[in-house]
PDB file of C-alpha atoms and ligand atoms in Angstrom:
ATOM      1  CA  UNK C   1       4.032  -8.787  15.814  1.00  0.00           C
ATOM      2  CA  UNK C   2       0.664  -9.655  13.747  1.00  0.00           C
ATOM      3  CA  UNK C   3      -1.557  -6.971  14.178  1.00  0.00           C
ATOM      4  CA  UNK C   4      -5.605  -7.668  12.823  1.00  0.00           C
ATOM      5  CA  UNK C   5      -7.196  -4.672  11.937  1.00  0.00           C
ATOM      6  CA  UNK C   6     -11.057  -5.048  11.630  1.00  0.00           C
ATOM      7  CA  UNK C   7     -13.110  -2.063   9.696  1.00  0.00           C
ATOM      8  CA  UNK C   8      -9.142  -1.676   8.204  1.00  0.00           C
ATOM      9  CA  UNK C   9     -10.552   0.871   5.075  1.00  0.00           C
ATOM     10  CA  UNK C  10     -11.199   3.563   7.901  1.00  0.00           C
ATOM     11  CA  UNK C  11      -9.610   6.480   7.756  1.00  0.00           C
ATOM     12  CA  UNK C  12      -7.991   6.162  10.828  1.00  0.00           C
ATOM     13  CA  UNK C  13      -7.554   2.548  10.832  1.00  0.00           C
ATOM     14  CA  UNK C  14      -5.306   3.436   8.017  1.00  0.00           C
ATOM     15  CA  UNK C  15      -3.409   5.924  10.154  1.00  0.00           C
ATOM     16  CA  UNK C  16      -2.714   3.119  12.888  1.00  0.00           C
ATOM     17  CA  UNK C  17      -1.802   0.235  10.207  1.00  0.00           C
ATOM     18  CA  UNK C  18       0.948   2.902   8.946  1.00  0.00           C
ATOM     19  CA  UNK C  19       1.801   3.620  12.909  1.00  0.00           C
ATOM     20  CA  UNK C  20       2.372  -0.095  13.751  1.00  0.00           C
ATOM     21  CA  UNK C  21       3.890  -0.857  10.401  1.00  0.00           C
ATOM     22  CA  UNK C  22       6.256   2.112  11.318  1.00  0.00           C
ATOM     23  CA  UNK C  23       6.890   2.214  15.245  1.00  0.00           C
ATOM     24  CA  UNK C  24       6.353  -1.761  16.111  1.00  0.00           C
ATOM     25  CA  UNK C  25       7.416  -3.363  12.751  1.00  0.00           C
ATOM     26  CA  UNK C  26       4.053  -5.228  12.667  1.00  0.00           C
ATOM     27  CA  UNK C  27       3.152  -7.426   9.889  1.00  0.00           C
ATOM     28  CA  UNK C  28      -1.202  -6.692   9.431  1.00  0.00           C
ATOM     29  CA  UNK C  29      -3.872  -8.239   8.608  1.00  0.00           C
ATOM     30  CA  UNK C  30      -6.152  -5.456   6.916  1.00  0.00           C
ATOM     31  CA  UNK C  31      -9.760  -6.663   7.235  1.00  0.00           C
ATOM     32  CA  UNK C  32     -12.654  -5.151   5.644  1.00  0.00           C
ATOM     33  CA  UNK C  33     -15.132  -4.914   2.896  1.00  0.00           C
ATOM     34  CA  UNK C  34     -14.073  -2.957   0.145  1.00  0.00           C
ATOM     35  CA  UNK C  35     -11.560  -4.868  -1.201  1.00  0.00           C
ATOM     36  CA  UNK C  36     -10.796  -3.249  -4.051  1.00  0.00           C
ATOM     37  CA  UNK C  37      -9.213  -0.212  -2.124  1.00  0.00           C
ATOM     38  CA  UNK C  38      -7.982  -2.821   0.586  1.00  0.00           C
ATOM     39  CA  UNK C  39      -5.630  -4.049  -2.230  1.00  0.00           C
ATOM     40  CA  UNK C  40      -3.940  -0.720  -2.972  1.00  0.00           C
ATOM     41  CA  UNK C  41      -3.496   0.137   0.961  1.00  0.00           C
ATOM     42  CA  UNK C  42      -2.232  -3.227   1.832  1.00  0.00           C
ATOM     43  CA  UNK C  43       0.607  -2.773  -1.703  1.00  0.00           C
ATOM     44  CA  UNK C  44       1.608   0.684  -0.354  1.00  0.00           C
ATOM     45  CA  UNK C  45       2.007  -0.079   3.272  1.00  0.00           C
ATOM     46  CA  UNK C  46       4.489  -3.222   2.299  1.00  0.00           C
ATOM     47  CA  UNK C  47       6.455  -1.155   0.123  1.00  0.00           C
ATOM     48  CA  UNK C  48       6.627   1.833   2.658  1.00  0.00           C
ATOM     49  CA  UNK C  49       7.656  -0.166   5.700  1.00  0.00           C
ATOM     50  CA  UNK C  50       8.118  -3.563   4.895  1.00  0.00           C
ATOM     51  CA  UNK C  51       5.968  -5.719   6.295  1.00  0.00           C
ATOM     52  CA  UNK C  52       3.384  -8.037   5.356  1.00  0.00           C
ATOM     53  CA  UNK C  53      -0.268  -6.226   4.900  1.00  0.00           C
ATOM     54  CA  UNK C  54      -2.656  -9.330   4.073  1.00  0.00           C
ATOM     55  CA  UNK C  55      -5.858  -7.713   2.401  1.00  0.00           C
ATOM     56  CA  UNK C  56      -8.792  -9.832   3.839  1.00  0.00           C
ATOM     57  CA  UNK C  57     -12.548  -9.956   3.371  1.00  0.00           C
ATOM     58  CA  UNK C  58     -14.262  -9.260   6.353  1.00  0.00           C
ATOM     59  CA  UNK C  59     -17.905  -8.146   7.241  1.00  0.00           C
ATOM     60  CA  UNK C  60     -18.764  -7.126  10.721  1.00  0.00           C
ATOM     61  CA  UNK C  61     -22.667  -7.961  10.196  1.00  0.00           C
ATOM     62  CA  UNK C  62     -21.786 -10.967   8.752  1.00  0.00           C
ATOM     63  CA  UNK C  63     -21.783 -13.108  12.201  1.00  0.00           C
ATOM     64  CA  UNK C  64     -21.836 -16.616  10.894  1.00  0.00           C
ATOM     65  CA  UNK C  65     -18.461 -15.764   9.389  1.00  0.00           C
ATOM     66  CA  UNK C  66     -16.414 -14.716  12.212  1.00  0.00           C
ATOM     67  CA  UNK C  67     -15.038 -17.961  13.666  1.00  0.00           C
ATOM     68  CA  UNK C  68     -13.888 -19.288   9.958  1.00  0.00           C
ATOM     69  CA  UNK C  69     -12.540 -15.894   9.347  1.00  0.00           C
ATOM     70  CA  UNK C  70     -10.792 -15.920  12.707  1.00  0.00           C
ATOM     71  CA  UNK C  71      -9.660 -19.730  11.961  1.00  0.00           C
ATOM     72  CA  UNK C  72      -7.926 -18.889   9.005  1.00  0.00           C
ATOM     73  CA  UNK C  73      -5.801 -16.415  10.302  1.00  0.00           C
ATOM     74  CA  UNK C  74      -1.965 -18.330  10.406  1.00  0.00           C
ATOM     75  CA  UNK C  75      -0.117 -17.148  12.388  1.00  0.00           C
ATOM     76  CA  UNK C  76      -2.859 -16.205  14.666  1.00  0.00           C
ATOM     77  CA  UNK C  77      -2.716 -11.861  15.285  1.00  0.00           C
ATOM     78  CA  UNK C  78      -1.092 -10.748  18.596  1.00  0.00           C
ATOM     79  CA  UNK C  79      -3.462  -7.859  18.909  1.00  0.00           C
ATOM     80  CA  UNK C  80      -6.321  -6.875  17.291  1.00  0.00           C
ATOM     81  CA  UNK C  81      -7.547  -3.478  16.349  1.00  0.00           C
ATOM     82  CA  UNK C  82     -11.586  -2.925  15.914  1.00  0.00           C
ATOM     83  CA  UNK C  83     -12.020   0.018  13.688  1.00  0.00           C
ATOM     84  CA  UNK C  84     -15.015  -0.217  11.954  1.00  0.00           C
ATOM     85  CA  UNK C  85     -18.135   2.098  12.463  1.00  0.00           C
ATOM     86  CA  UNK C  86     -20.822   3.548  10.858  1.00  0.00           C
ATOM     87  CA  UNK C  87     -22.171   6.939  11.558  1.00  0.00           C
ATOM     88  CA  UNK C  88     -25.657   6.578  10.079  1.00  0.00           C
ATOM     89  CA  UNK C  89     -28.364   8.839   9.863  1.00  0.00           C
ATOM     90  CA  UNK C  90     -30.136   9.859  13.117  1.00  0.00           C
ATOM     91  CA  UNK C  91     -33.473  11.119  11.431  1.00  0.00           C
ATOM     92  CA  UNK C  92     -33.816   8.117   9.075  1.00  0.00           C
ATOM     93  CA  UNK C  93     -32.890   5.954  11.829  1.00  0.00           C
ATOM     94  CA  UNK C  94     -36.201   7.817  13.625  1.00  0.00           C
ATOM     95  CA  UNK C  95     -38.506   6.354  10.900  1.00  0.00           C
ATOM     96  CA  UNK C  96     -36.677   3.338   9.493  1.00  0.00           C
ATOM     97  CA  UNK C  97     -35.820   0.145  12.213  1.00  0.00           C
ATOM     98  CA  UNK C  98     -33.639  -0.748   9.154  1.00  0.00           C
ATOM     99  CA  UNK C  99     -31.381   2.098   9.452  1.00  0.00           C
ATOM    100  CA  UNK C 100     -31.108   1.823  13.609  1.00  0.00           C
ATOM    101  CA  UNK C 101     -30.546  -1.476  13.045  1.00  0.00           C
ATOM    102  CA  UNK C 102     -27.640  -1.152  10.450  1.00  0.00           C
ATOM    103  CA  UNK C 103     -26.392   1.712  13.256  1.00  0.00           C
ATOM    104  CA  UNK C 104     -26.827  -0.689  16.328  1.00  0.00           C
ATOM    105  CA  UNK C 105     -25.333  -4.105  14.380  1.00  0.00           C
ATOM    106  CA  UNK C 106     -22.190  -2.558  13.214  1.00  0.00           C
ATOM    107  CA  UNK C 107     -21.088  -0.674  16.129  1.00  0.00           C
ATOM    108  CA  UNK C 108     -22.224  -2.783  18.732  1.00  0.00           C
ATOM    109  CA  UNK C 109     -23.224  -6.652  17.756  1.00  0.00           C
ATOM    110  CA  UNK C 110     -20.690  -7.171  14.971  1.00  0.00           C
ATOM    111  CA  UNK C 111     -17.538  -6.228  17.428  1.00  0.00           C
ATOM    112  CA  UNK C 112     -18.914  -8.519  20.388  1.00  0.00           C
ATOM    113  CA  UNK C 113     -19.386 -11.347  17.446  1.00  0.00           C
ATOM    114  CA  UNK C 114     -16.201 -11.274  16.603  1.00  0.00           C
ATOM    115  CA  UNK C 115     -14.021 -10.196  19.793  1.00  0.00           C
ATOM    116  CA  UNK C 116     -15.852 -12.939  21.567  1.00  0.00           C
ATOM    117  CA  UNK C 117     -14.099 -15.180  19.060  1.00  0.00           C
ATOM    118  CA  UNK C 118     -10.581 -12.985  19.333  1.00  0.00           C
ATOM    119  CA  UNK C 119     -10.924 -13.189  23.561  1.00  0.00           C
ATOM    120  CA  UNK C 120     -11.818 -17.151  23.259  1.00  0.00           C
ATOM    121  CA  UNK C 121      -8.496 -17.598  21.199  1.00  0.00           C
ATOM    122  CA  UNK C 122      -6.455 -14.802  23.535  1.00  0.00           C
ATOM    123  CA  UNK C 123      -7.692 -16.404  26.962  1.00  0.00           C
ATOM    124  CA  UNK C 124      -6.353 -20.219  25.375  1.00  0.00           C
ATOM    125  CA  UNK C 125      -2.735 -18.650  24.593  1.00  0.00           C
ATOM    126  CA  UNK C 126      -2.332 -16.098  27.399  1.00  0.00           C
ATOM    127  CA  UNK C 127      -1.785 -13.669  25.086  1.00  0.00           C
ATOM    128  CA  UNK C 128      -2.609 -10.580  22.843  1.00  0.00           C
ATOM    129  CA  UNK C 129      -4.009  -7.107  23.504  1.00  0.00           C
ATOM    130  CA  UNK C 130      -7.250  -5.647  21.959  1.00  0.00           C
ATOM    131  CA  UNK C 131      -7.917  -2.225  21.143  1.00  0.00           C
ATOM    132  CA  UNK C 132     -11.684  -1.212  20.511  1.00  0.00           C
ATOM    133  CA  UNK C 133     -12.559   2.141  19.172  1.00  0.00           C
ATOM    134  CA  UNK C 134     -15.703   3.070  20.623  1.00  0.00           C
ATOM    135  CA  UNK C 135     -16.644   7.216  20.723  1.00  0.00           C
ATOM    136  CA  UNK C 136     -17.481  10.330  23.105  1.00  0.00           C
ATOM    137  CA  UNK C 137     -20.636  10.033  22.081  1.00  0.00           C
ATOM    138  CA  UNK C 138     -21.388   7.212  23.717  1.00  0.00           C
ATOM    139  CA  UNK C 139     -21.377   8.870  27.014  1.00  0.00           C
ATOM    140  CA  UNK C 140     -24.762  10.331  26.997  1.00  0.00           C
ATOM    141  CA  UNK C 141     -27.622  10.100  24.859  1.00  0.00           C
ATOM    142  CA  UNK C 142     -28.112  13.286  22.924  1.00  0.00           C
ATOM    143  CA  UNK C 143     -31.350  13.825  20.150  1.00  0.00           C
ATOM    144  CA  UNK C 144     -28.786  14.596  17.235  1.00  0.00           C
ATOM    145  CA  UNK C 145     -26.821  11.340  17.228  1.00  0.00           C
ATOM    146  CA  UNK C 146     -28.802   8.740  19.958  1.00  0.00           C
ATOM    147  CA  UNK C 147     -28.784   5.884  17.914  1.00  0.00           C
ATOM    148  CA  UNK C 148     -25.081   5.333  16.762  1.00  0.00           C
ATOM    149  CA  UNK C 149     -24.290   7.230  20.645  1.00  0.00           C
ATOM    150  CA  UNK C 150     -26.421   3.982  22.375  1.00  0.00           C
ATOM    151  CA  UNK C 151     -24.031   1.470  20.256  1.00  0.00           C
ATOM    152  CA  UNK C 152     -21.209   2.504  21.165  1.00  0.00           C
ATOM    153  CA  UNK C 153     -22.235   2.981  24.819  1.00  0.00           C
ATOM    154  CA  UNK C 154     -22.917  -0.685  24.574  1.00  0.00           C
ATOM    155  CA  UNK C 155     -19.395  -1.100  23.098  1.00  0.00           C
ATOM    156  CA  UNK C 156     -17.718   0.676  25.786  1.00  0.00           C
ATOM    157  CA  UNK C 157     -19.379  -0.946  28.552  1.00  0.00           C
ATOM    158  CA  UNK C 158     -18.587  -4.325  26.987  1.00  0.00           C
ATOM    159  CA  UNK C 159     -15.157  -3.639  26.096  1.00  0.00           C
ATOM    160  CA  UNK C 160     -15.202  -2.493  30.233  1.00  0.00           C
ATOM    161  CA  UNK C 161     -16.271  -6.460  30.807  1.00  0.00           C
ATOM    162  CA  UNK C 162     -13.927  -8.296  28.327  1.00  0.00           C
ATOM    163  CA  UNK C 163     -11.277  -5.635  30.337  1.00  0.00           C
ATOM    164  CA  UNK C 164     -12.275  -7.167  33.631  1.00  0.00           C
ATOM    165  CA  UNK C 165     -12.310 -10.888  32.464  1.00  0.00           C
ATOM    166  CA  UNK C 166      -8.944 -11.203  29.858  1.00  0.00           C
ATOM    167  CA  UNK C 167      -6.738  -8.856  32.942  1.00  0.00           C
ATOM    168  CA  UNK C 168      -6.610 -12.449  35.077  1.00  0.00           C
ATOM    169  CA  UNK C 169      -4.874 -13.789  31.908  1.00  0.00           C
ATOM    170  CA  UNK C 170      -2.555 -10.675  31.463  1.00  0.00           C
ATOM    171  CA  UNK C 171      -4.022  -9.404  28.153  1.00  0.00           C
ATOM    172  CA  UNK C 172      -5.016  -5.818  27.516  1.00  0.00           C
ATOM    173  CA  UNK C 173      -8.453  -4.527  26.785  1.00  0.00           C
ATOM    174  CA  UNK C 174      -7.740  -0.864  25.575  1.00  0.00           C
ATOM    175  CA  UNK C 175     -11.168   1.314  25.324  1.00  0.00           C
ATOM    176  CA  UNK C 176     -10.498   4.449  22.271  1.00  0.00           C
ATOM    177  CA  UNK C 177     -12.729   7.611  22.857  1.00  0.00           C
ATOM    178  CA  UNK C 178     -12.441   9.844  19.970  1.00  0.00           C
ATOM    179  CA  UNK C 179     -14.365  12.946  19.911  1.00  0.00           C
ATOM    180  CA  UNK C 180     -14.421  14.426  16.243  1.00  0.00           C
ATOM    181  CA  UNK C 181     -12.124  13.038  13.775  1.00  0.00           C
ATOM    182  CA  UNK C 182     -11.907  14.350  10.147  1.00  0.00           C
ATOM    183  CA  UNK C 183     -12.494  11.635   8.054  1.00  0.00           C
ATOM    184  CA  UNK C 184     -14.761  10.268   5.539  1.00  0.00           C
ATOM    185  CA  UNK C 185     -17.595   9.460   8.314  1.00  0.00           C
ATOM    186  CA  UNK C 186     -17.830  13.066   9.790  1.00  0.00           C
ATOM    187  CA  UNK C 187     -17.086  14.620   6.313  1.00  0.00           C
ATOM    188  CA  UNK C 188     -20.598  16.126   5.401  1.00  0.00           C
ATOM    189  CA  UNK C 189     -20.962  17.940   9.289  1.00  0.00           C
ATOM    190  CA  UNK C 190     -19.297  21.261  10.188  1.00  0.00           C
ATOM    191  CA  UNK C 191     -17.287  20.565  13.435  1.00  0.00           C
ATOM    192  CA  UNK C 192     -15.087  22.824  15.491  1.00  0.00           C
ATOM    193  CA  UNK C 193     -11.960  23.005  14.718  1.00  0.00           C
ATOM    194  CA  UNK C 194     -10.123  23.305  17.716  1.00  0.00           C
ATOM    195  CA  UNK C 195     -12.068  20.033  18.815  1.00  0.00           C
ATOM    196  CA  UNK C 196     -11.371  18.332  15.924  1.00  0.00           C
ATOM    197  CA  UNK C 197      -7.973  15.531  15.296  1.00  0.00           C
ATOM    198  CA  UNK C 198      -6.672  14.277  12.248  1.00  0.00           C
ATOM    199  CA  UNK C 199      -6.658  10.216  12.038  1.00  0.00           C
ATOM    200  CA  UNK C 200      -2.643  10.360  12.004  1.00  0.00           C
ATOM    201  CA  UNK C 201      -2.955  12.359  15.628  1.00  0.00           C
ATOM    202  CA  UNK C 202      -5.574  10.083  16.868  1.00  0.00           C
ATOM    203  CA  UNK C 203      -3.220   6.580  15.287  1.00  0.00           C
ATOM    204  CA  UNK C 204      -0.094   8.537  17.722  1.00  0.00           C
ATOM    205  CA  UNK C 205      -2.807   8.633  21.287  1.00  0.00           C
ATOM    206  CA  UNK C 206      -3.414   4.865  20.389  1.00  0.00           C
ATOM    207  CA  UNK C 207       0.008   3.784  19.757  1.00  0.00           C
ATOM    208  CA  UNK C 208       0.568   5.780  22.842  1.00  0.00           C
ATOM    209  CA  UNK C 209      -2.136   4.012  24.641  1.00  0.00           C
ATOM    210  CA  UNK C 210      -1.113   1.339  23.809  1.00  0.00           C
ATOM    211  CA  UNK C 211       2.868   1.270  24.728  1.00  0.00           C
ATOM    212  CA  UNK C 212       1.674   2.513  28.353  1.00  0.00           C
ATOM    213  CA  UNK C 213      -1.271  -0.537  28.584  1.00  0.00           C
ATOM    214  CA  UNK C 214      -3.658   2.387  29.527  1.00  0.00           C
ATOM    215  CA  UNK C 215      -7.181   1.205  29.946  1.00  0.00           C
ATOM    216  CA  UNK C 216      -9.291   3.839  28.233  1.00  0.00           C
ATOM    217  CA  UNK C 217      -7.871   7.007  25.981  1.00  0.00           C
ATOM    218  CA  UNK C 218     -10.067   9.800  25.365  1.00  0.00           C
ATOM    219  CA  UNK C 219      -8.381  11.303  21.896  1.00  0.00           C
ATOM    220  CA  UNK C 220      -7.665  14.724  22.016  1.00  0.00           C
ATOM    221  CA  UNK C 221      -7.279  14.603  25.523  1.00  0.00           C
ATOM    222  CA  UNK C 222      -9.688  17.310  26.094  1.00  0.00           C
ATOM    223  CA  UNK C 223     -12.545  15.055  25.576  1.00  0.00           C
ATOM    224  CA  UNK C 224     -12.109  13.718  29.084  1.00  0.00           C
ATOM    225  CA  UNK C 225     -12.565  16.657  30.233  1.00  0.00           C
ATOM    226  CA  UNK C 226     -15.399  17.973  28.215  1.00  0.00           C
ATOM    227  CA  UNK C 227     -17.044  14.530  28.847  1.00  0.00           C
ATOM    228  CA  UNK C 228     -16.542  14.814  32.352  1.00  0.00           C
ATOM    229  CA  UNK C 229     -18.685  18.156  32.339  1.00  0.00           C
ATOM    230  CA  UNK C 230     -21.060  16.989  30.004  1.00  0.00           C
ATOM    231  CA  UNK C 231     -22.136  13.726  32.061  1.00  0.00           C
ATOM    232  CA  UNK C 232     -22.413  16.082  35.067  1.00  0.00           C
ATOM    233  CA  UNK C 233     -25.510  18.326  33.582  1.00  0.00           C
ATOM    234  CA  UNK C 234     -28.055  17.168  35.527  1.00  0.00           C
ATOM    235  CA  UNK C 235     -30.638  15.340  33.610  1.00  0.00           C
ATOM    236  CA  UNK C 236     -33.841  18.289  34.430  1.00  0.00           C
ATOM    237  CA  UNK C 237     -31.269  20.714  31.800  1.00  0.00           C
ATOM    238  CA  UNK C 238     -29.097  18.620  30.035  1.00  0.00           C
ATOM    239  CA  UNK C 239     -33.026  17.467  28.251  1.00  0.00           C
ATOM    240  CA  UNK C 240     -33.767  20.981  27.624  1.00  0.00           C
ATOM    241  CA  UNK C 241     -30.541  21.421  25.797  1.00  0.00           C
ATOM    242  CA  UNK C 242     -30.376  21.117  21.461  1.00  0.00           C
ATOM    243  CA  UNK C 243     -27.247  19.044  21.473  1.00  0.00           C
TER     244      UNK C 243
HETATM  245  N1  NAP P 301     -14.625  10.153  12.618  1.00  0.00           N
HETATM  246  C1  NAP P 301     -15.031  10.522  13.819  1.00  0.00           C
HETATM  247  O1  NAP P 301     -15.262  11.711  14.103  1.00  0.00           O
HETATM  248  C2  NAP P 301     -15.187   9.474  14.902  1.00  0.00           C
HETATM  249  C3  NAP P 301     -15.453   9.925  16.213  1.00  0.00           C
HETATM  250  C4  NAP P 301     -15.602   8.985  17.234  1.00  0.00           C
HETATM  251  C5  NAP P 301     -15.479   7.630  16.944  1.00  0.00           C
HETATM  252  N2  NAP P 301     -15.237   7.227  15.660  1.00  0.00           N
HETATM  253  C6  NAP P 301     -15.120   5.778  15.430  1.00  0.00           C
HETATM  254  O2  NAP P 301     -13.801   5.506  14.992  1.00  0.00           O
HETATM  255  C7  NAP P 301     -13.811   4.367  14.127  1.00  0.00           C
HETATM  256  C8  NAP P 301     -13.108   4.729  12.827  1.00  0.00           C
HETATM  257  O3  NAP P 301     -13.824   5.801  12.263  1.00  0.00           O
HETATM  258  P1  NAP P 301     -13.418   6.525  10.897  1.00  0.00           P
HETATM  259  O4  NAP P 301     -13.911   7.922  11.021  1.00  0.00           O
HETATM  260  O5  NAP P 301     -11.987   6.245  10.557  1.00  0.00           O
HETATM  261  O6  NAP P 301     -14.351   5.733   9.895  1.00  0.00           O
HETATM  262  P2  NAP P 301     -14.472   5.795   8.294  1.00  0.00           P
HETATM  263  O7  NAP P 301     -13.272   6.404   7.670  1.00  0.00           O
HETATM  264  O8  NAP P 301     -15.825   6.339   7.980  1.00  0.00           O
HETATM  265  O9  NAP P 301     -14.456   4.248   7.952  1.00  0.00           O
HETATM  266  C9  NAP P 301     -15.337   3.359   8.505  1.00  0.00           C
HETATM  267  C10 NAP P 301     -15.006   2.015   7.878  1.00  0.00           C
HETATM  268  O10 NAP P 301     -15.787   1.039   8.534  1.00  0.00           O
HETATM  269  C11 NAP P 301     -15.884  -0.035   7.634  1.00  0.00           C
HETATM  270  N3  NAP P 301     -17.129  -0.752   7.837  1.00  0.00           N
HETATM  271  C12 NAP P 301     -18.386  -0.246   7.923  1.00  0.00           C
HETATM  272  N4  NAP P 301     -19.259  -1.249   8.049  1.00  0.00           N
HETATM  273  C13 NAP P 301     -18.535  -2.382   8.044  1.00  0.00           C
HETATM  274  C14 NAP P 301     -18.870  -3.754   8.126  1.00  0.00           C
HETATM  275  N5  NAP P 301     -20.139  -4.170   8.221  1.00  0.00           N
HETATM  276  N6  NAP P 301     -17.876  -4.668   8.087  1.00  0.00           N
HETATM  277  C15 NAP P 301     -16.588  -4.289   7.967  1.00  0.00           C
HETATM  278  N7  NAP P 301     -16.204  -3.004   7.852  1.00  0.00           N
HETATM  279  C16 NAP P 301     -17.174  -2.080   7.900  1.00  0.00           C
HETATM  280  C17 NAP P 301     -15.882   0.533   6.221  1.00  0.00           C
HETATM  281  O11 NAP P 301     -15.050  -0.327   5.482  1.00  0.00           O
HETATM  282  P3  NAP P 301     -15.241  -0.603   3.883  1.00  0.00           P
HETATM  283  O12 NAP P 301     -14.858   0.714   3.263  1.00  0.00           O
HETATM  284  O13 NAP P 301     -14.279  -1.699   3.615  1.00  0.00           O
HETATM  285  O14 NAP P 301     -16.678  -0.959   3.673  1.00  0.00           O
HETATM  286  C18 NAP P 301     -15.329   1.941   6.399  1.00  0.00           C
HETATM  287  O15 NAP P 301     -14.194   2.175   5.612  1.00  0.00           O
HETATM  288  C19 NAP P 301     -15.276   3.991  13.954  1.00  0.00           C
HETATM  289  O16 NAP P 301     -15.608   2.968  14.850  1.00  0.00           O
HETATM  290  C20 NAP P 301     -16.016   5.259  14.336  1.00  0.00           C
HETATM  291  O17 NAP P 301     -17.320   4.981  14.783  1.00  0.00           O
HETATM  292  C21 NAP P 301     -15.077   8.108  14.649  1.00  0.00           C
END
């Protein structure tokens, strides 16, 4: 199996690149910016598990680059993984379009530029299985986090209608909702602890998730739950609330 890994310096794409490696045997293709650190992951992960882990340069807000990126890729992936995010900052974000913007184009625009690409390429061969990870908080809007939350709303509802087309060609659109995750991006914020995973728990839900061919996976499973409650606050309190 070739496995593509988009946003491939995150935290817990790292955790899934070691899980494939490990569980499927699955030579990567570790996409992302930093390629400095992309290097030293891709070196360690061959020697670990031996595979091939092919650092690439990839940048999700770099649009006009996603069909030569995707054309290069020999032998073409048999699943992709889209990892990368960024958290931003919901105050600047308030006062500067540039920061909503950076919010809204790499969790939203950049993954439909280049899984439009993937899906074109997945339809023509029949194959291949996509895995988005898109977040809780894109299940209501709430004043701490509504920027990054409205992205990734408008991830999950697209990744809901790439689901709907690629099924009639028997590949799988898998939908990731993480709640908190301790990595890098959530480092500087206090979160609870018995909410929170670690990226290797989170890479074991979506190897999971994958295996079974589940649609969507809310990681830890409680998030369904508390998602399921927090959706049902009717909108008269749920605006009075300081979440
Ligand atoms: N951590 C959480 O609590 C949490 C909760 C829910 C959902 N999520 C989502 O889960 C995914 C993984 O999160 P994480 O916590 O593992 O993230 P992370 O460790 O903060 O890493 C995010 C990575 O995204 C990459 N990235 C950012 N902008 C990019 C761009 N324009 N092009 C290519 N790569 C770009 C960066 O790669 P470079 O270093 O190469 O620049 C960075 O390493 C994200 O989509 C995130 O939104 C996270």
């Amino acid at each position: 199996m070739y496995l593509l890994i988009l946003g491939a310096n995150s935290d817990v794409a790292q955790a899934v690149a070691r899980k494939f490696a490990a569980e499927e045997k699955a030579n990567l293709y570790l996409a992302s910016r930093d390629m400095e650190i992309l290097h030293k992951r891709a070196q360690d992960i061959t020697l670990r598990y031996e595979v091939q882990a092919v650092p690439l340069h990839f940048d999700a807000m770099d649009y006009a680059s996603h069909a030569e990126f995707y054309a290069s890729l020999n032998p073409k992936p048999d699943g992709v993984v889209v990892a990368f995010g960024y958290l931003g900052d919901q105050q600047e974000a308030q006062s500067d379009f540039q920061e909503a913007r950076k919010i809204i184009e790499t969790n939203y625009l950049g993954a439909v530029s280049i899984l439009e690409v993937v899906a074109a390429d997945f339809e023509k061969r029949g194959h291949g299985f996509i895995i988005g990870i898109s977040s809780a908080a894109g299940e209501r809007g709430r004043q701490s986090n509504y920027v990054y939350g409205s992205a990734k709303g408008a991830l999950t509802v697209y990744l809901s209608g790439l689901r709907n087309r690629l099924h009639k060609k028997n590949i799988t659109v898998i939908t990731i909702l993480p709640g908190f995750i301790h990595t890098k991006m959530i480092e500087h914020l206090t979160t609870p602890a018995l909410l929170s995973s670690t990226p290797d728990n989170v890479a074991q839900d979506i190897h999971k998730a994958f295996i079974k061919k589940k649609n969507i996976l809310y990681t830890g499973w409680y998030w369904r739950w508390i998602m399921l409650v927090i959706r049902m606050i009717p909108e008269p309190i749920f605006k009075m609330l300081n979440l």
